[in-house]
Coordinates of C-alpha atoms and ligand atoms in Angstrom, one line a residue:
M138 CA -0.1 0.0 0.2
N139 CA 1.6 3.5 -0.9
D140 CA 1.3 6.3 1.1
L141 CA -1.7 7.9 -0.4
E142 CA -3.6 4.6 -0.1
Q143 CA -2.5 4.7 3.7
L144 CA -3.3 8.0 3.9
V145 CA -7.1 7.4 2.7
A146 CA -7.3 4.4 4.4
T147 CA -6.5 5.9 7.9
A148 CA -8.7 9.3 7.1
Q149 CA -11.4 6.5 6.4
A150 CA -10.9 4.7 9.7
E151 CA -11.0 8.1 11.8
F152 CA -14.0 9.4 10.0
D153 CA -16.1 6.0 10.6
A154 CA -14.8 6.2 14.2
S155 CA -15.9 9.8 14.9
P156 CA -19.2 9.2 16.7
T157 CA -20.6 12.9 16.5
P158 CA -20.8 15.2 13.4
A159 CA -18.7 17.8 15.5
E160 CA -15.8 14.9 15.6
L161 CA -16.1 14.2 12.4
E162 CA -15.6 17.9 11.3
N163 CA -12.4 17.8 13.6
A164 CA -10.9 14.7 11.8
K165 CA -11.8 16.3 8.5
A166 CA -9.7 19.2 9.3
R167 CA -6.8 16.9 10.3
Y168 CA -7.1 15.6 6.5
I169 CA -8.2 18.3 4.2
G170 CA -8.4 21.2 6.2
K171 CA -6.2 24.2 5.3
S172 CA -3.3 22.8 7.1
G173 CA -4.4 18.8 6.9
R174 CA -2.3 16.4 5.8
V175 CA -3.5 16.2 2.0
T176 CA -3.2 20.4 1.7
E177 CA 0.4 19.7 3.4
L178 CA 1.1 17.1 0.6
L179 CA -0.2 19.4 -2.0
K180 CA 2.1 22.4 -0.8
A181 CA 5.0 20.3 -1.0
L182 CA 4.7 19.9 -4.6
A183 CA 5.3 23.4 -5.2
S184 CA 8.7 23.0 -5.4
A185 CA 9.0 19.5 -7.0
P186 CA 9.7 19.4 -11.1
V187 CA 6.8 19.7 -13.4
E188 CA 6.7 15.8 -14.1
V189 CA 6.2 15.1 -10.5
K190 CA 4.0 17.7 -10.1
K191 CA 1.7 16.2 -12.8
T192 CA 1.6 12.5 -11.7
R193 CA 1.8 13.3 -8.2
G194 CA -0.4 16.1 -8.2
A195 CA -3.1 14.0 -10.1
E196 CA -2.9 11.1 -7.4
I197 CA -2.8 13.3 -4.5
N198 CA -6.4 14.8 -5.8
Q199 CA -7.8 11.2 -6.6
A200 CA -6.7 10.6 -3.0
K201 CA -8.7 13.7 -1.7
L202 CA -11.7 12.7 -3.7
R203 CA -11.8 9.4 -2.4
I204 CA -11.3 11.2 1.4
E205 CA -13.8 13.5 0.7
A206 CA -15.8 10.8 -0.7
A207 CA -15.3 8.7 2.7
L208 CA -16.3 12.0 4.4
Q209 CA -19.5 12.7 2.9
A210 CA -20.7 8.9 3.4
R211 CA -19.8 9.4 7.0
R212 CA -22.0 12.6 7.2
E213 CA -24.9 11.0 5.9
S214 CA -24.7 8.2 8.1
L215 CA -24.6 10.1 11.5
A216 CA -27.4 12.2 10.1
D217 CA -29.3 9.2 9.4
A218 CA -28.7 7.8 12.7
E219 CA -29.7 10.6 14.5
L220 CA -33.0 10.8 12.2
Q221 CA -33.3 7.0 13.4
A222 CA -33.1 8.1 17.1
Q223 CA -35.2 10.9 16.9
L224 CA -37.8 8.7 15.4
R225 CA -37.5 6.0 18.1
A226 CA -37.7 8.6 20.8
E227 CA -40.9 10.2 19.4
A228 CA -42.4 6.9 18.4
L229 CA -46.4 6.4 18.9
D230 CA -47.4 3.1 20.0
V231 CA -50.7 2.7 18.0
T232 CA -51.9 0.1 19.9
L233 CA -52.5 1.9 22.7
P234 CA -56.5 2.9 23.2
G235 CA -57.0 6.1 22.2
R236 CA -58.0 8.8 24.1
R237 CA -61.5 9.7 23.5
R238 CA -63.5 13.3 23.7
G239 CA -65.4 13.1 26.9
S240 CA -69.3 13.5 25.9
G241 CA -71.1 15.9 27.8
G242 CA -74.2 14.7 30.0
L243 CA -77.0 16.2 31.6
H244 CA -77.2 17.4 34.9
P245 CA -79.6 15.7 37.4
V246 CA -81.7 18.1 37.9
S247 CA -81.7 19.4 34.1
R248 CA -82.8 15.6 33.4
T249 CA -85.6 15.9 36.2
I250 CA -86.9 19.5 34.8
E251 CA -86.7 18.2 30.9
R252 CA -89.0 15.4 32.7
I253 CA -91.3 17.7 34.6
E254 CA -91.7 19.8 31.0
A255 CA -92.4 16.7 29.3
I256 CA -95.1 15.4 31.6
F257 CA -96.8 18.7 32.2
G258 CA -96.3 19.4 28.2
S259 CA -98.2 15.9 27.5
M260 CA -101.3 17.3 29.7
G261 CA -101.2 20.6 27.6
F262 CA -99.2 23.3 29.6
D263 CA -97.0 25.9 28.5
V264 CA -93.5 26.1 29.2
A265 CA -92.3 29.6 30.6
E266 CA -89.0 31.2 31.7
G267 CA -88.8 34.5 33.8
P268 CA -85.9 36.7 35.2
E269 CA -84.3 35.5 38.5
I270 CA -83.8 39.1 39.2
E271 CA -87.1 40.4 40.1
T272 CA -88.7 43.3 41.6
D273 CA -90.2 43.4 44.9
W274 CA -93.8 43.9 43.5
M275 CA -93.8 40.5 41.5
S276 CA -91.9 38.6 44.1
F277 CA -94.4 39.8 46.8
T278 CA -96.8 42.3 46.5
A279 CA -98.9 41.1 43.5
L280 CA -98.9 37.7 45.3
N281 CA -100.6 39.2 48.6
N282 CA -98.0 39.4 50.7
P283 CA -98.5 42.3 53.1
E284 CA -96.2 44.5 53.2
N285 CA -94.4 43.2 56.6
H286 CA -94.5 39.4 55.7
P287 CA -91.4 37.8 56.9
A288 CA -90.5 36.3 53.7
R289 CA -89.6 39.9 52.3
S290 CA -86.9 39.8 55.4
M291 CA -83.3 39.9 54.7
Q292 CA -82.9 36.7 56.6
D293 CA -84.6 34.7 53.8
T294 CA -84.1 36.7 50.5
F295 CA -81.4 38.1 48.8
Y296 CA -81.5 41.5 47.7
V297 CA -79.5 42.9 44.7
D298 CA -78.2 46.4 45.1
L299 CA -80.4 47.8 43.1
K300 CA -83.8 49.5 43.3
D301 CA -87.1 49.1 41.1
E302 CA -89.4 51.7 39.5
G303 CA -91.1 52.2 42.7
G304 CA -87.5 52.9 44.9
R305 CA -87.5 49.0 46.1
W306 CA -84.6 46.7 46.1
L307 CA -84.7 44.1 43.6
N308 CA -84.5 40.9 44.9
L309 CA -83.2 37.4 43.4
R310 CA -86.3 35.7 43.1
P311 CA -87.1 33.7 46.6
H312 CA -89.3 31.3 44.4
T313 CA -90.8 31.0 40.8
S314 CA -94.4 32.4 41.9
P315 CA -93.5 35.5 40.2
M316 CA -94.0 33.8 37.0
Q317 CA -97.6 32.9 37.8
V318 CA -98.0 36.7 37.8
R319 CA -96.1 37.6 34.4
Y320 CA -97.0 34.7 32.8
A321 CA -100.8 35.3 33.3
R322 CA -100.2 39.2 32.6
A323 CA -98.7 38.9 29.2
H324 CA -101.8 36.3 28.7
A325 CA -104.6 38.7 29.6
A326 CA -103.2 41.6 28.0
R327 CA -103.0 39.7 24.6
H328 CA -106.7 38.4 24.6
A329 CA -107.9 41.6 26.1
G330 CA -111.1 42.6 24.5
A331 CA -111.7 39.5 23.1
A332 CA -114.7 37.6 23.9
T333 CA -113.6 34.4 25.3
M334 CA -109.9 34.0 26.8
P335 CA -108.1 30.6 26.4
E336 CA -107.0 29.3 29.4
I337 CA -103.8 29.4 31.0
R338 CA -101.8 26.1 31.6
V339 CA -98.3 26.9 32.6
I340 CA -95.3 25.6 34.2
A341 CA -92.1 27.7 34.8
P342 CA -89.0 25.8 36.1
G343 CA -85.7 27.8 36.9
R344 CA -83.3 29.0 39.7
T345 CA -84.7 30.6 42.7
Y346 CA -82.6 31.6 46.0
R347 CA -82.5 32.1 49.4
V348 CA -80.3 32.6 52.5
D349 CA -80.2 29.2 53.4
S350 CA -77.3 26.8 53.4
D351 CA -77.6 22.6 54.9
A352 CA -77.8 19.3 53.7
T353 CA -81.3 19.8 52.5
H354 CA -81.1 23.6 51.4
S355 CA -78.7 25.4 49.0
P356 CA -78.5 29.0 48.6
M357 CA -79.4 28.4 45.0
F358 CA -82.0 25.8 44.1
H359 CA -84.7 25.1 41.4
Q360 CA -88.5 25.4 41.7
C361 CA -91.0 24.5 39.0
E362 CA -94.2 26.6 39.6
G363 CA -97.7 25.7 37.7
L364 CA -100.8 27.4 37.0
W365 CA -104.0 26.6 35.4
I366 CA -106.6 29.2 35.2
G367 CA -110.1 29.4 33.7
E368 CA -113.5 29.8 34.2
N369 CA -114.1 26.6 35.9
V370 CA -110.9 25.2 36.9
S371 CA -111.3 23.5 40.3
F372 CA -109.4 22.1 43.3
K373 CA -110.3 18.5 41.8
D374 CA -108.4 19.5 38.5
L375 CA -105.3 20.1 40.6
K376 CA -105.6 17.1 42.6
S377 CA -106.0 15.0 39.2
V378 CA -103.2 17.0 37.2
F379 CA -100.9 16.5 40.1
I380 CA -101.1 13.0 41.2
E381 CA -100.8 12.0 37.4
F382 CA -97.9 13.9 37.3
V383 CA -96.4 12.0 40.4
R384 CA -97.7 8.9 38.4
Q385 CA -95.8 9.6 35.7
F386 CA -92.7 11.1 37.2
F387 CA -91.8 8.0 39.5
E388 CA -93.3 5.7 36.8
T389 CA -95.5 4.0 39.5
D390 CA -99.2 3.9 40.8
D391 CA -98.1 2.4 43.7
F392 CA -98.2 5.4 46.2
D393 CA -101.0 7.5 48.2
A394 CA -101.3 11.1 48.1
R395 CA -102.5 13.4 50.5
F396 CA -103.4 17.1 50.2
R397 CA -102.8 18.8 53.9
P398 CA -104.1 22.2 54.6
S399 CA -101.4 24.7 54.9
Y400 CA -101.1 28.6 54.3
F401 CA -99.7 30.5 51.6
P402 CA -100.8 34.4 50.9
F403 CA -101.2 33.8 47.7
T404 CA -103.7 30.6 47.6
E405 CA -107.3 30.0 49.4
P406 CA -107.2 27.1 50.5
S407 CA -103.9 26.3 50.3
A408 CA -102.2 22.4 50.6
E409 CA -98.9 20.9 51.2
I410 CA -99.0 17.9 48.5
D411 CA -97.3 14.9 50.3
I412 CA -97.0 11.6 48.9
A413 CA -95.8 8.2 50.2
F414 CA -94.7 5.5 48.2
R415 CA -96.3 2.1 49.3
S416 CA -92.9 -0.1 48.4
G417 CA -89.4 0.6 47.9
P418 CA -86.8 2.2 50.0
L419 CA -88.8 5.0 51.0
A420 CA -92.1 3.0 51.7
G421 CA -94.4 4.6 54.1
R422 CA -92.7 7.8 54.4
W423 CA -95.0 10.8 53.8
L424 CA -92.6 13.3 51.9
E425 CA -94.1 16.8 51.1
V426 CA -93.0 17.5 46.9
A427 CA -95.1 20.6 46.6
G428 CA -97.2 24.0 48.0
S429 CA -100.6 24.3 45.8
G430 CA -103.9 26.0 46.6
Q431 CA -106.5 28.0 44.7
V432 CA -105.2 31.1 43.9
H433 CA -106.4 33.9 45.9
P434 CA -108.8 36.4 44.4
N435 CA -106.3 39.1 44.9
V436 CA -103.7 37.6 42.8
V437 CA -106.1 37.0 40.1
R438 CA -106.8 40.7 39.7
N439 CA -103.2 41.1 39.7
Y440 CA -103.2 39.2 37.0
G441 CA -105.2 41.7 35.2
L442 CA -108.0 39.4 35.1
D443 CA -111.7 39.3 36.9
P444 CA -111.5 37.1 40.1
E445 CA -115.5 36.7 39.7
K446 CA -115.1 34.9 36.4
Y447 CA -111.5 33.5 36.2
I448 CA -110.5 30.9 39.1
G449 CA -107.9 28.3 39.0
F450 CA -104.9 26.7 41.0
A451 CA -101.2 27.3 41.4
F452 CA -98.5 25.1 42.6
G453 CA -94.8 24.8 43.4
M454 CA -92.4 22.3 43.6
G455 CA -88.9 21.3 44.0
P456 CA -87.1 19.9 41.1
D457 CA -84.0 19.4 43.4
R458 CA -85.9 17.4 45.9
L459 CA -88.0 15.3 43.1
A460 CA -84.4 14.2 41.5
M461 CA -82.9 13.2 44.8
L462 CA -86.3 11.0 45.3
R463 CA -86.0 9.7 41.9
Y464 CA -82.6 8.8 42.4
G465 CA -81.8 8.2 45.9
I466 CA -79.4 11.1 46.5
D467 CA -79.5 12.1 50.3
D468 CA -77.7 15.4 50.4
L469 CA -78.4 18.5 48.3
R470 CA -74.7 19.7 48.5
L471 CA -73.7 16.7 45.9
M472 CA -76.2 18.6 43.1
F473 CA -74.2 21.3 43.2
D474 CA -70.6 20.7 43.7
G475 CA -69.7 19.7 40.3
D476 CA -68.2 16.7 41.3
L477 CA -67.8 14.4 38.0
R478 CA -67.6 11.0 39.9
F479 CA -71.1 11.9 41.1
L480 CA -72.4 13.7 38.0
K481 CA -70.9 10.5 35.8
Q482 CA -73.4 8.6 37.3
F483 CA -76.2 10.0 35.3
N484 CA -75.1 9.6 31.8
Ligands
DAH567 N1 -94.1 29.7 46.2 C1 -94.0 29.0 47.3 C2 -92.9 28.4 48.1 O1 -91.9 29.1 47.7 C3 -94.8 27.6 46.6 C4 -95.7 27.5 46.3 C5 -96.9 27.1 47.2 C6 -96.0 28.0 44.7 C7 -98.2 26.8 46.8 C8 -97.6 27.8 44.4 C9 -98.6 27.3 45.3 O2 -97.8 28.2 43.4 O3 -100.0 27.8 45.1 O4 -92.6 27.7 49.2

């Protein structure tokens, strides 16, 4: 092996032994850099005779080309190795189970409200929504609450730091009963002057607020108001409608219901509606599910209707409570904690 072949062979060996691109470039400098060995050989030719320059020069250049080719080959194999390493590091295991996008679900209270709407809807009731910030007149006065009724007090009602037209503080509605008045007034206005007015049959579910918080009370809770007003609507209609609702809501006939005399300023007579299942985990316990009554003449008047002509009943129930009974939930606070472990069970 002549000296040039030897040189090519050692250069090749050094290139192949260089583990990184930086070390490879250092090795390159030792051979074909400015003062590399090949460059030195070419410089040394300067003083050689022309014949020698020709043949030896050509041989050195030949060797240089081979060294450059070896360098290029090593560069490519290092780049390739780096790419492979990167691909390995970023490898995807396509056999892993995918991460699905979670599908949302309805809150048990929303489900319950939808269920209430569907059942009353099937009995010809409209569904109405109304404001959660109410005037004093709508929440109390129109509903026949005396001026100094305790329901207006700070202990029960959240007030908003704003006043209504009458200079009274606005409130976060403590019940959905103002929706009786809003809906009935709009209905009466729509049919004003007509010879006959279609009956009012509506439910109004929504959020309500009271200063109260424990295992069975939440400062925000839900109510659903019901109202049926016509020329000949009686307490027996309330009974049949409500019992039919309970039957459909709990999907059972196996319960007793009672209308227990009570007092609300906006109804006369008034009754709490209690039910007791005859079987199942709650068997034999009277459960209060709604307040109700025949709408007081003063309230009918505030609807903008003549109490001599129009009569009917109203009721108010708690969808939170109904959801708890239906699903067997014992702490109301679970409903509003937003804990997915709880909420997922309903979807
Ligand atoms: N508003 C009452 C409450 O919050 C519930 C209620 C009772 C509503 C009797 C009614 C009713 O419509 O007739 O306790």
